[in-house]
Amino acid sequence: MPPINPTEWRFNTQFLEAAINCHAAGLSVLPARRDQKRPALSGWKSFQRKLPTRNQIQNWFSSDVDALCIITGTVSGNLELIDFDFSAELFDAWSDQIPLELRQRLFIERSQSGGRHVVYRCEHPICGNLKLAQDRRDGKIVTLIETRGEGGLFLCHPTVGYEIEQGSLNSLPVITADDRDQLLAAAWQLNRIEDESKLASNIESVGDHVLRISDGDLRPGDDYNQRGDITQLLKSNGWIAGATLSDGNQHWTRPGKSSGTSATLKDRVFYVFSSNAAPLQNGKSYSPFGLYAALQHSDDFETAARTLAETGFGSPIADIPPTPFETNLIKTQPSKATASTSSPTSADPGRLPEHMFRVPGFIERVMDFTLANAPYPNIGLAFCGAIALQSFLAGRKVCTSGDLRTNLYLLALASSGTGKEFPRKVNSQVLHQIGMSASVGDKFASGEGIQDALIRTGCMLFQNDEMDGVLRQINLDRDNSRESIPNILLTLYTSASDVYPTRVKAGQKEALHVDQPHLTLFGTATPQHFYESLSRRMLTNGFFARLNIIDVGRRGPGQKSGSARQLPDSILETAKWWAEFEPGSGNFLNFHPAPRVVPFDDDAEAAIDDLRLRTETEYNVADADQDEVARTAWSRTCEHATKLALIYAVSEKHEQPVIRLPAVEWATEFAMHQTRRQLFLAGVHVADNPFHADCLKLIKKLRESPVHQMQRRELMRAMHWKAKDFDAVVQTLQQQGDLMAVEIATATRPAQGYQLI
């Protein structure tokens, strides 16, 4: 065995001591690779959600490591870092704007590249990484100041090249939301790149489908930037005005919150800090027109400009001479008969953000166990399994003052091999070990079978890996057969606080009844089959609006798996508590339960009332537009959020639950995302007629291209249509402003192609 180099040993000892101290301070600390600036562990992402153990720290840092890193975000106590790059050239200018008392509390270190790290904890949860200040260097945009937020990481002392200048990682300050806003706003004011939203403010509409940049005439967007009433616009969309600081920054609180700073307004530029301010994006600045377009017209600048023009902003459109190309397009506008084939205006909210999978208490403990032991851990699947288990355990046990229950229908979109089985195994094992195996079902044999199971137990958890078939039944069940699986699921969902009559069996004189039946559904389906099954019937019959659809993405990296049977005592103890919990009194609680009412605190009550008003506004818009899909979706959003807030509360503190503001804020973001995702999917996958379906297919094919463009011959080959049919679809989409003809460079000569607008 080679002798130990004393210098090397002292070096490793220093890492071990630093790691133990960071761990004791509640930081998620990991060994790292200095050259790659990333953790030196496989499967390290699980430590974005949970702290490592003391034994793990001891094992990792007792071996040869050359760097140490810390995970930012909730896991480390709402830890955030502001990273000053390019030799920290903007650090002094930023520091001069920060009050001395606040600046002296921060942890500051020099990085190996000569930059600066500013580190702190925040009283409230933080968002993901933000780019705060950028500049253009050699024709490229570079980032000078950015944050490391939820799920991020950074290398730090005692890694070689990192030197502490102020404070200690072992005693980080906890700052207020207002303090954080000052730190971020000071950095943002050093930004040297004009935000795209400011450019968008100059966009004007000529005719119905052509966008053109202002070239001297007073456009509606320019005019609105100068004299539009931003304050009234924000207030009408639920924002609350706060204090105005000495530097001119006015603080604003986003809808759904009653206090705290979510954005600032200065010099008619609105800068958003919150990741929960949809449709506005965090880390983005908005001009008045950009703000108007986002809040009132879902970022449809053309419609926004036209609407402003109709209300007196800008020069009259008739006074703006169109170009010959524009004149030609105006003459060939699509007729009303083809207008319904346009692409969706609803923006794609994407997959549910990972921070939405964080529900404290029981749900988080079940998730952590699943992620630590699944052969292919997937946070979306782990979340679905854990929240389904909590939904079931609290079934018939708790309710809101409005008598809403915890029954949930979850559909995880997961491809083959993603790891769908392990979360179901965990749930089955939990219920088996607390004596409730009879309440677990693995599939739907028939609607009658669902009824029979509920007659026996009153409360069921179905974990169905064949939801594709159920979805197809919705489209095939044209006569709403009473005993069809979809119809029974729909009726049971709305009967959770009522008496549900089952069918009359042979030999019976009358139907049996189940008082307050509870059914939790945890189903899975492949994305392809799910999207193929979408239809207008599915979107409007109510079942789809009650589904929580979680697209779990790709399979996670493999790891050495554990056993679902080796459950921690903390999970089993809570599950057993629920099994034995019998609110109310009397000898017939199993047949006629009397659930405990879980109260809202004042802030949570105000937040849910605010959400109700917002969703009613959306519903009224859909009703006026006679949009049945949107009307169905928005009609359930507030109810859906209330159920989720109840589940959050009982997971967080099962013995004495109270629905507080964090529960409502989480549930609001979750439910609003689900509704917007549903409306986007409706626009992309559901057609009004066969020709509309062809238009959607072509748009989808272009959207799948990395740059949203394809050569004509490649696109024709991909669509498998006759040239005549292909040209009819392309012409319609061009007339509607959904795509345009472009020249695409090739190795020889430019090729004709098409690009989405």
PDB file of C-alpha atoms in Angstrom, residues 585-752:
ATOM      1  CA  SER A 585     -69.082   8.721  17.122  1.00  0.00           C
ATOM      2  CA  GLY A 586     -71.501   5.845  16.914  1.00  0.00           C
ATOM      3  CA  ASN A 587     -71.542   2.162  15.972  1.00  0.00           C
ATOM      4  CA  PHE A 588     -72.093   2.620  12.246  1.00  0.00           C
ATOM      5  CA  LEU A 589     -69.159   4.812  11.217  1.00  0.00           C
ATOM      6  CA  ASN A 590     -67.999   2.225   8.685  1.00  0.00           C
ATOM      7  CA  PHE A 591     -71.360   2.586   6.919  1.00  0.00           C
ATOM      8  CA  HIS A 592     -72.176   6.234   7.656  1.00  0.00           C
ATOM      9  CA  PRO A 593     -68.919   8.127   8.272  1.00  0.00           C
ATOM     10  CA  ALA A 594     -68.782  11.560   9.905  1.00  0.00           C
ATOM     11  CA  PRO A 595     -65.578  13.125   8.520  1.00  0.00           C
ATOM     12  CA  ARG A 596     -63.623  15.802  10.394  1.00  0.00           C
ATOM     13  CA  VAL A 597     -63.929  19.288   8.908  1.00  0.00           C
ATOM     14  CA  VAL A 598     -60.471  20.713   8.159  1.00  0.00           C
ATOM     15  CA  PRO A 599     -60.612  24.529   8.493  1.00  0.00           C
ATOM     16  CA  PHE A 600     -58.976  27.222   6.365  1.00  0.00           C
ATOM     17  CA  ASP A 601     -57.020  29.953   8.108  1.00  0.00           C
ATOM     18  CA  ASP A 602     -57.855  33.535   7.108  1.00  0.00           C
ATOM     19  CA  ASP A 603     -55.075  33.942   4.520  1.00  0.00           C
ATOM     20  CA  ALA A 604     -55.907  30.626   2.880  1.00  0.00           C
ATOM     21  CA  GLU A 605     -59.612  31.488   2.783  1.00  0.00           C
ATOM     22  CA  ALA A 606     -58.856  34.799   1.072  1.00  0.00           C
ATOM     23  CA  ALA A 607     -56.573  33.089  -1.440  1.00  0.00           C
ATOM     24  CA  ILE A 608     -59.141  30.450  -2.397  1.00  0.00           C
ATOM     25  CA  ASP A 609     -61.792  33.173  -2.762  1.00  0.00           C
ATOM     26  CA  ASP A 610     -59.435  35.033  -5.088  1.00  0.00           C
ATOM     27  CA  LEU A 611     -58.924  31.893  -7.169  1.00  0.00           C
ATOM     28  CA  ARG A 612     -62.687  31.428  -7.384  1.00  0.00           C
ATOM     29  CA  LEU A 613     -63.070  34.911  -8.858  1.00  0.00           C
ATOM     30  CA  ARG A 614     -60.251  34.327 -11.349  1.00  0.00           C
ATOM     31  CA  THR A 615     -61.686  31.034 -12.581  1.00  0.00           C
ATOM     32  CA  GLU A 616     -65.205  32.479 -12.778  1.00  0.00           C
ATOM     33  CA  THR A 617     -63.843  35.201 -15.034  1.00  0.00           C
ATOM     34  CA  GLU A 618     -62.223  32.582 -17.270  1.00  0.00           C
ATOM     35  CA  TYR A 619     -65.471  30.586 -17.291  1.00  0.00           C
ATOM     36  CA  ASN A 620     -67.505  33.642 -18.279  1.00  0.00           C
ATOM     37  CA  VAL A 621     -65.128  34.353 -21.175  1.00  0.00           C
ATOM     38  CA  ALA A 622     -65.448  30.754 -22.359  1.00  0.00           C
ATOM     39  CA  ASP A 623     -69.218  30.930 -21.966  1.00  0.00           C
ATOM     40  CA  ALA A 624     -69.395  34.113 -24.029  1.00  0.00           C
ATOM     41  CA  ASP A 625     -67.256  32.457 -26.721  1.00  0.00           C
ATOM     42  CA  GLN A 626     -69.428  29.321 -26.565  1.00  0.00           C
ATOM     43  CA  ASP A 627     -66.242  27.328 -25.988  1.00  0.00           C
ATOM     44  CA  GLU A 628     -67.554  24.156 -24.361  1.00  0.00           C
ATOM     45  CA  VAL A 629     -64.089  22.672 -23.789  1.00  0.00           C
ATOM     46  CA  ALA A 630     -62.803  25.746 -21.923  1.00  0.00           C
ATOM     47  CA  ARG A 631     -66.084  26.121 -20.071  1.00  0.00           C
ATOM     48  CA  THR A 632     -65.852  22.533 -18.797  1.00  0.00           C
ATOM     49  CA  ALA A 633     -62.214  22.924 -17.803  1.00  0.00           C
ATOM     50  CA  TRP A 634     -62.571  26.202 -15.893  1.00  0.00           C
ATOM     51  CA  SER A 635     -65.749  25.065 -14.128  1.00  0.00           C
ATOM     52  CA  ARG A 636     -63.726  22.552 -12.074  1.00  0.00           C
ATOM     53  CA  THR A 637     -60.465  24.429 -11.460  1.00  0.00           C
ATOM     54  CA  CYS A 638     -61.303  26.014  -8.089  1.00  0.00           C
ATOM     55  CA  GLU A 639     -62.920  22.828  -6.761  1.00  0.00           C
ATOM     56  CA  HIS A 640     -59.871  20.904  -7.892  1.00  0.00           C
ATOM     57  CA  ALA A 641     -57.502  23.315  -6.113  1.00  0.00           C
ATOM     58  CA  THR A 642     -59.543  23.079  -2.912  1.00  0.00           C
ATOM     59  CA  LYS A 643     -59.265  19.277  -2.891  1.00  0.00           C
ATOM     60  CA  LEU A 644     -55.524  19.492  -3.448  1.00  0.00           C
ATOM     61  CA  ALA A 645     -55.125  22.040  -0.647  1.00  0.00           C
ATOM     62  CA  LEU A 646     -56.973  19.662   1.677  1.00  0.00           C
ATOM     63  CA  ILE A 647     -54.624  16.807   0.750  1.00  0.00           C
ATOM     64  CA  TYR A 648     -51.604  19.078   1.277  1.00  0.00           C
ATOM     65  CA  ALA A 649     -52.882  19.983   4.757  1.00  0.00           C
ATOM     66  CA  VAL A 650     -53.475  16.409   5.933  1.00  0.00           C
ATOM     67  CA  SER A 651     -50.099  15.300   4.546  1.00  0.00           C
ATOM     68  CA  GLU A 652     -48.334  18.150   6.317  1.00  0.00           C
ATOM     69  CA  LYS A 653     -49.943  17.580   9.732  1.00  0.00           C
ATOM     70  CA  HIS A 654     -52.292  14.630   9.871  1.00  0.00           C
ATOM     71  CA  GLU A 655     -53.334  14.820  13.525  1.00  0.00           C
ATOM     72  CA  GLN A 656     -54.415  18.479  13.575  1.00  0.00           C
ATOM     73  CA  PRO A 657     -54.625  19.615   9.935  1.00  0.00           C
ATOM     74  CA  VAL A 658     -55.355  23.218   8.965  1.00  0.00           C
ATOM     75  CA  ILE A 659     -55.432  24.498   5.389  1.00  0.00           C
ATOM     76  CA  ARG A 660     -52.915  27.355   5.339  1.00  0.00           C
ATOM     77  CA  LEU A 661     -51.730  29.764   2.671  1.00  0.00           C
ATOM     78  CA  PRO A 662     -48.806  27.607   1.379  1.00  0.00           C
ATOM     79  CA  ALA A 663     -51.276  24.774   0.745  1.00  0.00           C
ATOM     80  CA  VAL A 664     -53.588  27.021  -1.295  1.00  0.00           C
ATOM     81  CA  GLU A 665     -50.705  28.603  -3.208  1.00  0.00           C
ATOM     82  CA  TRP A 666     -49.367  25.178  -4.164  1.00  0.00           C
ATOM     83  CA  ALA A 667     -52.830  23.869  -5.052  1.00  0.00           C
ATOM     84  CA  THR A 668     -53.629  26.977  -7.097  1.00  0.00           C
ATOM     85  CA  GLU A 669     -50.493  26.682  -9.194  1.00  0.00           C
ATOM     86  CA  PHE A 670     -51.121  22.957  -9.661  1.00  0.00           C
ATOM     87  CA  ALA A 671     -54.777  23.335 -10.683  1.00  0.00           C
ATOM     88  CA  MET A 672     -54.174  26.323 -12.975  1.00  0.00           C
ATOM     89  CA  HIS A 673     -51.346  24.459 -14.708  1.00  0.00           C
ATOM     90  CA  GLN A 674     -53.579  21.422 -15.182  1.00  0.00           C
ATOM     91  CA  THR A 675     -56.350  23.514 -16.739  1.00  0.00           C
ATOM     92  CA  ARG A 676     -54.022  25.360 -19.089  1.00  0.00           C
ATOM     93  CA  ARG A 677     -52.337  22.119 -20.097  1.00  0.00           C
ATOM     94  CA  GLN A 678     -55.749  20.586 -20.797  1.00  0.00           C
ATOM     95  CA  LEU A 679     -56.750  23.493 -23.028  1.00  0.00           C
ATOM     96  CA  PHE A 680     -53.439  23.346 -24.883  1.00  0.00           C
ATOM     97  CA  LEU A 681     -53.855  19.613 -25.518  1.00  0.00           C
ATOM     98  CA  ALA A 682     -57.374  20.248 -26.755  1.00  0.00           C
ATOM     99  CA  GLY A 683     -56.095  22.784 -29.269  1.00  0.00           C
ATOM    100  CA  VAL A 684     -53.252  20.570 -30.485  1.00  0.00           C
ATOM    101  CA  HIS A 685     -54.905  17.151 -30.636  1.00  0.00           C
ATOM    102  CA  VAL A 686     -58.666  17.627 -30.970  1.00  0.00           C
ATOM    103  CA  ALA A 687     -60.076  18.528 -34.375  1.00  0.00           C
ATOM    104  CA  ASP A 688     -63.505  19.819 -35.355  1.00  0.00           C
ATOM    105  CA  ASN A 689     -63.496  17.997 -38.706  1.00  0.00           C
ATOM    106  CA  PRO A 690     -61.165  15.847 -40.865  1.00  0.00           C
ATOM    107  CA  PHE A 691     -59.603  18.853 -42.628  1.00  0.00           C
ATOM    108  CA  HIS A 692     -58.910  20.521 -39.275  1.00  0.00           C
ATOM    109  CA  ALA A 693     -57.289  17.270 -38.140  1.00  0.00           C
ATOM    110  CA  ASP A 694     -54.941  17.404 -41.131  1.00  0.00           C
ATOM    111  CA  CYS A 695     -54.006  21.003 -40.279  1.00  0.00           C
ATOM    112  CA  LEU A 696     -53.190  20.005 -36.720  1.00  0.00           C
ATOM    113  CA  LYS A 697     -51.072  17.070 -37.917  1.00  0.00           C
ATOM    114  CA  LEU A 698     -48.955  19.307 -40.124  1.00  0.00           C
ATOM    115  CA  ILE A 699     -48.499  21.891 -37.354  1.00  0.00           C
ATOM    116  CA  LYS A 700     -47.502  19.143 -34.953  1.00  0.00           C
ATOM    117  CA  LYS A 701     -44.921  17.799 -37.408  1.00  0.00           C
ATOM    118  CA  LEU A 702     -43.345  21.246 -37.782  1.00  0.00           C
ATOM    119  CA  ARG A 703     -43.419  21.794 -34.015  1.00  0.00           C
ATOM    120  CA  GLU A 704     -41.452  18.564 -33.543  1.00  0.00           C
ATOM    121  CA  SER A 705     -38.627  19.967 -35.677  1.00  0.00           C
ATOM    122  CA  PRO A 706     -35.888  21.637 -33.577  1.00  0.00           C
ATOM    123  CA  VAL A 707     -36.232  24.937 -35.442  1.00  0.00           C
ATOM    124  CA  HIS A 708     -39.948  24.568 -36.308  1.00  0.00           C
ATOM    125  CA  GLN A 709     -39.201  24.405 -40.036  1.00  0.00           C
ATOM    126  CA  MET A 710     -38.816  21.694 -42.677  1.00  0.00           C
ATOM    127  CA  GLN A 711     -38.095  21.462 -46.380  1.00  0.00           C
ATOM    128  CA  ARG A 712     -41.212  21.059 -48.503  1.00  0.00           C
ATOM    129  CA  ARG A 713     -40.196  17.651 -49.865  1.00  0.00           C
ATOM    130  CA  GLU A 714     -39.354  16.336 -46.377  1.00  0.00           C
ATOM    131  CA  LEU A 715     -42.657  17.574 -44.994  1.00  0.00           C
ATOM    132  CA  MET A 716     -44.652  16.059 -47.873  1.00  0.00           C
ATOM    133  CA  ARG A 717     -42.877  12.751 -47.379  1.00  0.00           C
ATOM    134  CA  ALA A 718     -43.639  12.832 -43.643  1.00  0.00           C
ATOM    135  CA  MET A 719     -47.353  13.598 -44.132  1.00  0.00           C
ATOM    136  CA  HIS A 720     -48.032  10.854 -46.766  1.00  0.00           C
ATOM    137  CA  TRP A 721     -50.612  13.018 -48.549  1.00  0.00           C
ATOM    138  CA  LYS A 722     -51.341  13.688 -52.173  1.00  0.00           C
ATOM    139  CA  ALA A 723     -49.771  16.917 -53.448  1.00  0.00           C
ATOM    140  CA  LYS A 724     -53.214  18.485 -53.936  1.00  0.00           C
ATOM    141  CA  ASP A 725     -54.281  17.763 -50.346  1.00  0.00           C
ATOM    142  CA  PHE A 726     -50.909  18.900 -48.982  1.00  0.00           C
ATOM    143  CA  ASP A 727     -51.108  22.230 -50.824  1.00  0.00           C
ATOM    144  CA  ALA A 728     -54.678  22.824 -49.590  1.00  0.00           C
ATOM    145  CA  VAL A 729     -53.589  22.447 -45.961  1.00  0.00           C
ATOM    146  CA  VAL A 730     -50.460  24.580 -46.423  1.00  0.00           C
ATOM    147  CA  GLN A 731     -52.411  27.350 -48.182  1.00  0.00           C
ATOM    148  CA  THR A 732     -55.004  27.465 -45.400  1.00  0.00           C
ATOM    149  CA  LEU A 733     -52.364  27.639 -42.677  1.00  0.00           C
ATOM    150  CA  GLN A 734     -50.486  30.358 -44.559  1.00  0.00           C
ATOM    151  CA  GLN A 735     -53.644  32.403 -44.917  1.00  0.00           C
ATOM    152  CA  GLN A 736     -54.349  32.038 -41.219  1.00  0.00           C
ATOM    153  CA  GLY A 737     -50.852  33.165 -40.273  1.00  0.00           C
ATOM    154  CA  ASP A 738     -49.818  29.839 -38.746  1.00  0.00           C
ATOM    155  CA  LEU A 739     -46.880  29.197 -41.082  1.00  0.00           C
ATOM    156  CA  MET A 740     -44.923  30.931 -43.794  1.00  0.00           C
ATOM    157  CA  ALA A 741     -42.854  29.899 -46.783  1.00  0.00           C
ATOM    158  CA  VAL A 742     -39.092  30.166 -46.287  1.00  0.00           C
ATOM    159  CA  GLU A 743     -35.869  29.271 -48.067  1.00  0.00           C
ATOM    160  CA  ILE A 744     -33.768  26.708 -46.205  1.00  0.00           C
ATOM    161  CA  ALA A 745     -30.033  26.521 -46.809  1.00  0.00           C
ATOM    162  CA  THR A 746     -28.650  23.174 -48.015  1.00  0.00           C
ATOM    163  CA  ALA A 747     -25.234  21.922 -49.123  1.00  0.00           C
ATOM    164  CA  THR A 748     -26.038  22.849 -52.728  1.00  0.00           C
ATOM    165  CA  ARG A 749     -28.755  25.461 -53.244  1.00  0.00           C
ATOM    166  CA  PRO A 750     -31.570  26.831 -51.048  1.00  0.00           C
ATOM    167  CA  ALA A 751     -34.649  24.620 -50.796  1.00  0.00           C
ATOM    168  CA  GLN A 752     -38.261  25.695 -50.457  1.00  0.00           C
TER     169      GLN A 752
END
